[in-house]
Short mmCIF file of C-alpha atoms in Angstrom, two decimals:
data_model
loop_
_atom_site.label_atom_id
_atom_site.label_comp_id
_atom_site.label_asym_id
_atom_site.label_seq_id
_atom_site.Cartn_x
_atom_site.Cartn_y
_atom_site.Cartn_z
CA UNK A 21 68.91 126.68 124.37
CA UNK A 22 65.69 128.08 123.67
CA UNK A 23 63.87 128.41 120.30
CA UNK A 24 64.55 131.78 119.93
CA UNK A 25 68.42 131.29 120.91
CA UNK A 26 68.27 128.74 118.51
CA UNK A 27 66.72 131.08 115.43
CA UNK A 28 69.32 133.63 116.57
CA UNK A 29 72.15 131.44 116.65
CA UNK A 30 71.15 129.91 112.94
CA UNK A 31 70.55 133.44 111.88
CA UNK A 32 73.89 134.65 112.73
CA UNK A 33 75.72 131.35 111.46
CA UNK A 34 73.76 132.04 108.07
CA UNK A 35 75.66 135.38 108.23
CA UNK A 36 79.13 134.00 109.28
CA UNK A 37 78.67 131.43 106.66
CA UNK A 38 77.65 133.75 103.81
CA UNK A 39 81.09 135.78 104.29
CA UNK A 40 82.82 132.27 103.63
CA UNK A 41 85.13 132.29 100.54
CA UNK A 42 83.81 129.56 98.51
CA UNK A 43 86.76 126.53 97.87
CA UNK A 44 87.31 126.08 94.29
CA UNK A 45 90.01 123.30 92.54
CA UNK A 46 92.92 124.25 90.65
CA UNK A 47 91.97 126.11 87.16
CA UNK A 48 92.65 123.55 84.46
CA UNK A 49 90.85 121.14 86.94
CA UNK A 50 87.82 120.54 84.21
CA UNK A 51 90.47 120.37 81.90
CA UNK A 52 92.72 117.64 83.04
CA UNK A 53 89.55 115.35 84.38
CA UNK A 54 88.18 115.64 80.49
CA UNK A 55 91.80 114.72 79.34
CA UNK A 56 91.48 111.70 81.66
CA UNK A 57 87.95 110.76 80.25
CA UNK A 58 88.32 111.61 76.72
CA UNK A 59 89.87 108.14 75.67
CA UNK A 60 86.51 106.72 77.39
CA UNK A 61 84.12 109.31 74.90
CA UNK A 62 86.44 107.90 71.99
CA UNK A 63 85.96 104.01 72.86
CA UNK A 64 82.24 104.69 73.38
CA UNK A 65 81.66 105.96 70.13
CA UNK A 66 83.55 103.42 68.10
CA UNK A 67 83.04 99.53 67.90
CA UNK A 68 84.28 97.40 70.53
CA UNK A 69 86.78 94.84 69.42
CA UNK A 70 85.81 91.11 69.37
CA UNK A 71 87.45 90.06 72.99
CA UNK A 72 86.91 87.41 75.55
CA UNK A 73 88.20 88.21 78.65
CA UNK A 74 89.67 85.55 81.24
CA UNK A 75 86.13 85.45 82.90
CA UNK A 76 84.39 84.37 79.64
CA UNK A 77 86.91 81.77 78.94
CA UNK A 78 86.41 80.18 82.91
CA UNK A 79 82.70 80.37 82.13
CA UNK A 80 83.29 78.58 78.48
CA UNK A 81 85.77 76.08 80.34
CA UNK A 82 83.14 75.26 83.39
CA UNK A 83 80.40 75.11 80.78
CA UNK A 84 82.43 72.40 78.20
CA UNK A 85 83.31 70.37 82.02
CA UNK A 86 80.10 70.27 83.20
CA UNK A 87 77.75 69.83 80.22
CA UNK A 88 80.57 66.92 79.30
CA UNK A 89 79.90 65.16 82.79
CA UNK A 90 76.12 66.00 82.31
CA UNK A 91 76.62 63.69 78.95
CA UNK A 92 78.86 60.74 80.31
CA UNK A 93 76.82 60.66 83.22
CA UNK A 94 72.87 61.04 82.18
CA UNK A 95 70.98 57.91 81.73
CA UNK A 96 68.98 59.11 78.17
CA UNK A 97 68.95 56.11 76.25
CA UNK A 98 70.40 58.74 72.99
CA UNK A 99 73.42 59.48 75.13
CA UNK A 100 74.19 55.46 75.69
CA UNK A 101 74.36 55.18 72.34
CA UNK A 102 76.91 57.96 71.91
CA UNK A 103 79.04 57.08 74.45
CA UNK A 104 80.01 53.98 73.00
CA UNK A 105 81.17 55.66 70.12
CA UNK A 106 82.43 58.70 72.33
CA UNK A 107 84.28 57.04 75.32
CA UNK A 108 86.42 59.08 76.73
CA UNK A 109 89.19 56.96 78.57
CA UNK A 110 91.54 57.22 75.97
CA UNK A 111 92.52 60.36 77.69
CA UNK A 112 94.49 57.80 79.93
CA UNK A 113 96.45 56.67 77.36
CA UNK A 114 97.75 59.74 76.16
CA UNK A 115 98.89 61.27 79.41
CA UNK A 116 102.78 62.43 80.00
CA UNK A 117 103.08 60.97 83.37
CA UNK A 118 102.16 57.83 85.18
CA UNK A 119 100.80 60.37 87.92
CA UNK A 120 98.87 61.90 85.27
CA UNK A 121 97.67 58.15 83.89
CA UNK A 122 96.49 57.56 87.57
CA UNK A 123 94.29 61.10 87.74
CA UNK A 124 92.76 60.15 84.65
CA UNK A 125 91.93 56.21 85.10
CA UNK A 126 90.37 57.46 88.65
CA UNK A 127 88.58 60.23 87.31
CA UNK A 128 86.99 57.68 84.78
CA UNK A 129 86.51 55.14 87.19
CA UNK A 130 85.00 57.57 89.99
CA UNK A 131 82.49 59.30 86.90
CA UNK A 132 81.87 55.42 85.35
CA UNK A 133 80.06 54.64 87.77
CA UNK A 134 77.48 57.91 88.30
CA UNK A 135 74.42 57.36 86.30
CA UNK A 136 72.62 61.03 86.86
CA UNK A 137 68.36 60.45 86.43
CA UNK A 138 67.67 62.65 83.26
CA UNK A 139 64.72 64.45 85.27
CA UNK A 140 67.64 65.95 87.58
CA UNK A 141 68.80 67.20 84.01
CA UNK A 142 67.15 69.89 83.25
CA UNK A 143 67.34 71.74 87.19
CA UNK A 144 70.89 70.85 87.06
CA UNK A 145 71.26 72.42 83.58
CA UNK A 146 69.27 75.16 85.04
CA UNK A 147 71.57 75.47 87.94
CA UNK A 148 74.78 75.35 85.78
CA UNK A 149 73.31 78.60 83.75
CA UNK A 150 72.69 80.39 86.93
CA UNK A 151 76.61 79.78 87.79
CA UNK A 152 77.80 80.91 84.60
CA UNK A 153 75.86 83.82 84.46
CA UNK A 154 77.07 85.15 88.17
CA UNK A 155 80.66 84.14 86.96
CA UNK A 156 80.52 86.23 83.88
CA UNK A 157 78.35 89.03 85.78
CA UNK A 158 80.34 88.79 88.89
CA UNK A 159 81.66 92.31 88.80
CA UNK A 160 78.61 94.09 87.77
CA UNK A 161 76.79 92.56 90.72
CA UNK A 162 73.99 91.40 89.25
CA UNK A 163 72.64 88.64 86.84
CA UNK A 164 71.69 88.82 83.15
CA UNK A 165 68.87 86.43 82.68
CA UNK A 166 68.27 85.38 86.41
CA UNK A 167 67.41 88.63 87.81
CA UNK A 168 64.85 86.91 89.99
CA UNK A 169 66.92 85.51 91.54
CA UNK B 28 77.86 131.66 84.58
CA UNK B 29 74.62 130.58 84.18
CA UNK B 30 74.03 127.20 83.94
CA UNK B 31 71.36 124.30 82.20
CA UNK B 32 69.77 122.28 84.85
CA UNK B 33 71.38 119.03 85.31
CA UNK B 34 68.81 116.80 83.31
CA UNK B 35 70.35 118.91 80.05
CA UNK B 36 73.24 117.96 80.57
CA UNK B 37 72.89 114.57 81.20
CA UNK B 38 70.56 114.01 77.71
CA UNK B 39 73.56 115.81 76.08
CA UNK B 40 75.86 113.52 77.71
CA UNK B 41 73.92 110.85 76.31
CA UNK B 42 74.20 112.19 73.22
CA UNK B 43 78.12 111.29 73.15
CA UNK B 44 78.84 115.24 73.98
CA UNK B 45 81.86 115.52 75.91
CA UNK B 46 80.98 119.87 76.14
CA UNK B 47 77.92 118.53 78.66
CA UNK B 48 80.11 116.66 80.78
CA UNK B 49 82.75 119.55 80.92
CA UNK B 50 79.62 121.64 81.81
CA UNK B 51 78.18 119.50 84.34
CA UNK B 52 81.69 119.22 85.95
CA UNK B 53 82.15 123.32 86.30
CA UNK B 54 78.63 123.14 88.08
CA UNK B 55 79.56 120.99 90.78
CA UNK B 56 83.38 120.98 91.08
CA UNK B 57 83.19 123.95 93.57
CA UNK B 58 80.48 122.14 96.04
CA UNK B 59 82.51 118.89 95.22
CA UNK B 60 85.69 120.00 96.05
CA UNK B 61 84.34 121.47 99.34
CA UNK B 62 83.07 118.15 100.41
CA UNK B 63 86.45 116.26 99.68
CA UNK B 64 88.16 119.20 101.49
CA UNK B 65 85.97 118.98 104.56
CA UNK B 66 86.84 115.35 104.75
CA UNK B 67 90.36 115.50 103.83
CA UNK B 68 91.74 118.43 105.27
CA UNK B 69 94.08 119.00 102.38
CA UNK B 70 93.38 120.68 98.98
CA UNK B 71 95.68 118.19 97.08
CA UNK B 72 94.05 115.15 98.60
CA UNK B 73 90.72 116.76 98.18
CA UNK B 74 91.73 117.43 94.48
CA UNK B 75 92.38 113.59 93.73
CA UNK B 76 89.22 112.82 95.20
CA UNK B 77 86.54 114.83 93.11
CA UNK B 78 89.08 114.07 90.21
CA UNK B 79 88.50 109.94 91.11
CA UNK B 80 84.55 110.85 91.94
CA UNK B 81 83.93 112.67 88.74
CA UNK B 82 85.47 109.91 86.61
CA UNK B 83 83.66 107.54 88.87
CA UNK B 84 80.47 109.15 88.44
CA UNK B 85 81.19 109.61 84.37
CA UNK B 86 81.27 105.83 84.30
CA UNK B 87 78.27 105.19 86.29
CA UNK B 88 76.36 107.57 84.82
CA UNK B 89 74.09 104.33 83.21
CA UNK B 90 73.17 102.97 86.86
CA UNK B 91 72.08 106.76 87.57
CA UNK B 92 67.91 105.96 88.21
CA UNK B 93 67.25 109.60 89.11
CA UNK B 94 65.91 108.41 92.62
CA UNK B 95 67.71 111.39 93.97
CA UNK B 96 68.57 114.51 92.23
CA UNK B 97 71.60 114.34 89.86
CA UNK B 98 74.08 116.50 92.70
CA UNK B 99 72.96 114.95 95.35
CA UNK B 100 73.75 111.40 93.92
CA UNK B 101 77.47 113.17 92.68
CA UNK B 102 78.16 114.58 96.32
CA UNK B 103 77.64 110.97 97.58
CA UNK B 104 80.48 109.47 95.24
CA UNK B 105 82.48 112.60 96.47
CA UNK B 106 82.05 112.30 100.29
CA UNK B 107 82.16 108.17 99.75
CA UNK B 108 85.27 108.43 97.76
CA UNK B 109 86.64 110.80 100.19
CA UNK B 110 85.92 108.45 102.58
CA UNK B 111 87.70 105.81 101.44
CA UNK B 112 90.56 107.78 100.89
CA UNK B 113 91.08 109.08 104.32
CA UNK B 114 90.50 104.98 105.72
CA UNK B 115 87.46 105.72 107.30
CA UNK B 116 84.64 103.07 107.19
CA UNK B 117 82.33 105.33 108.54
CA UNK B 118 81.13 108.40 110.26
CA UNK B 119 83.20 109.50 113.36
CA UNK B 120 81.95 112.23 115.41
CA UNK B 121 83.99 113.22 118.44
CA UNK B 122 81.75 113.41 121.64
CA UNK B 123 81.23 117.47 122.21
CA UNK B 124 82.11 118.50 125.42
CA UNK B 125 78.75 118.56 127.37
CA UNK B 126 80.02 121.30 129.97
CA UNK B 127 80.93 123.19 127.36
CA UNK B 128 77.69 123.05 125.39
CA UNK B 129 75.73 123.31 128.33
CA UNK B 130 76.84 126.49 128.75
CA UNK B 131 74.32 129.19 127.20
CA UNK B 132 75.60 131.87 125.07
CA UNK B 133 74.66 135.05 125.54
CA UNK B 134 72.83 135.77 122.77
CA UNK B 135 73.05 139.39 122.67
CA UNK B 136 76.86 139.17 122.40
CA UNK B 137 77.07 137.01 120.02
CA UNK B 138 74.53 139.89 117.79
CA UNK B 139 77.87 141.95 118.02
CA UNK B 140 79.56 139.65 115.69
CA UNK B 141 78.02 141.69 112.79
CA UNK B 142 80.42 144.31 113.85
CA UNK B 143 83.37 142.23 112.74
CA UNK B 144 84.70 142.98 109.68
CA UNK B 145 84.41 140.77 106.63
CA UNK B 146 87.67 139.12 106.39
CA UNK B 147 87.39 138.93 110.58
CA UNK B 148 84.11 136.76 110.12
CA UNK B 149 85.69 134.76 107.36
CA UNK B 150 88.84 134.38 109.35
CA UNK B 151 86.68 133.23 112.67
CA UNK B 152 84.61 130.59 110.65
CA UNK B 153 87.67 129.09 109.24
CA UNK B 154 88.96 128.73 112.25
CA UNK B 155 85.99 127.43 113.73
CA UNK B 156 85.79 124.91 111.12
CA UNK B 157 89.14 123.49 112.04
CA UNK B 158 88.39 123.38 115.36
CA UNK B 159 85.51 120.66 114.57
CA UNK B 160 86.01 117.73 113.44
CA UNK B 161 85.99 117.05 109.78
CA UNK B 162 82.39 115.69 109.59
CA UNK B 163 81.21 118.12 111.36
CA UNK B 164 82.74 121.03 109.28
CA UNK B 165 80.95 119.39 106.59
CA UNK B 166 77.46 118.94 108.06
CA UNK B 167 77.31 122.72 109.08
CA UNK B 168 79.56 123.94 105.65
CA UNK B 169 76.44 121.72 103.75
CA UNK B 170 73.76 123.32 105.89
CA UNK B 171 74.56 126.82 106.29
CA UNK B 172 77.34 128.15 103.15
CA UNK B 173 75.07 126.03 100.68
CA UNK B 174 72.33 125.62 102.20
CA UNK B 175 71.13 122.07 100.96
CA UNK B 176 68.15 120.78 102.94
CA UNK B 177 68.93 117.99 105.75
CA UNK B 178 67.30 115.41 103.76
CA UNK B 179 69.78 116.39 101.06
CA UNK B 180 72.59 116.18 103.90
CA UNK B 181 70.91 112.92 105.04
CA UNK B 182 71.28 111.55 101.49
CA UNK B 183 74.66 112.43 101.13
CA UNK B 184 76.29 111.58 104.27
CA UNK B 185 74.41 108.39 104.34
CA UNK B 186 72.82 109.46 108.18
CA UNK B 187 69.34 109.26 109.23
CA UNK B 188 67.56 112.83 108.93
CA UNK B 189 66.69 112.99 112.94
CA UNK B 190 70.89 112.03 113.11
CA UNK B 191 71.69 115.14 110.77
CA UNK B 192 69.23 117.06 112.92
CA UNK B 193 70.55 116.28 115.97
CA UNK B 194 74.34 116.59 115.01
CA UNK B 195 73.25 120.04 113.68
CA UNK B 196 71.42 121.02 116.76
CA UNK B 197 74.83 120.17 118.93
CA UNK B 198 77.18 121.92 115.85
CA UNK B 199 75.23 125.09 116.37
CA UNK B 200 75.47 124.96 120.51
CA UNK B 201 79.48 124.48 119.51
CA UNK B 202 79.55 127.38 117.46
CA UNK B 203 77.89 129.24 119.42
CA UNK B 204 80.27 129.07 122.59
CA UNK B 205 82.91 129.33 120.08
CA UNK B 206 81.32 132.69 118.71
CA UNK B 207 81.25 134.26 122.27
CA UNK B 208 84.51 133.11 123.18
CA UNK B 209 86.04 134.66 120.17
CA UNK B 210 83.55 138.13 120.90
CA UNK B 211 84.61 138.09 124.42
CA UNK B 212 88.43 138.29 123.39
CA UNK B 213 90.27 140.58 121.10
CA UNK B 214 90.97 139.16 117.52
CA UNK B 215 94.65 140.20 117.68
CA UNK B 216 94.83 138.20 120.65
CA UNK B 217 93.28 134.57 119.63
CA UNK B 218 94.97 134.77 116.10
#
């Protein structure tokens, strides 16, 4: 196709398409759409009730477990002092079945031997916070506090 | 009806105006519907697609960064929603028959297309669009019917600008052949 042919075809096509009727959705489309999203307008205007989602509960649970492990396994002297009063081996005595008692005993003995250097604690805490942040903001695809990561 | 600039409606929506969003929908629903119709191929699906797309757009208004025009951003959402609806993972253009497109049409006979009546022209364009693959039909509609520049078509479809130009060139050639074929036969024989 020469340039002139292209220009001619271009002109003819413009002319042909100018005759094409504009397609429209049904007449009540806008009304139906607004009915569908109106509750969201109202919802935005009202104060959202306090609600903790499953994702937040998961984050809280992970946080508690994480910081408990950090607390019981750290070698900070103050923690050792508290450890004497907060011995969690009592869990093994209040279990429903032998199997769960065995589980707790194993868990306790495995944790007891671990001692973390307190220098590592800030780094582990940072990793924990990043992990929690990711869990909470997973759906949005971004992080709240650690956008630089 | 004369509409305001999109930005003015966006300000109204940010202030909680439902009317602002309704006006924005009215302003863009026809082209959004055209985009969806070209991809889905039927009116019911197209209407569902644009309904979902407008809801998505409304919910994502907060993330609209104004890097592109609002209309381009909106039509991109419509395009993606339509593609998802038809379970197409990406644009799939049907390869053209090279022997067909290499036959250069006689532009003199093509020019006689102007002698066709309004209805005949409309009928011809509709049947030509139906014979094209959906994505090609969309490209040519956006370019010739809606006069959307290549840059914006590229943003809507996710194709590179050079790719859009190449596709348009090939579709233009194919359309030229179709026009020539049509002109050389009486309309009553073809329809």
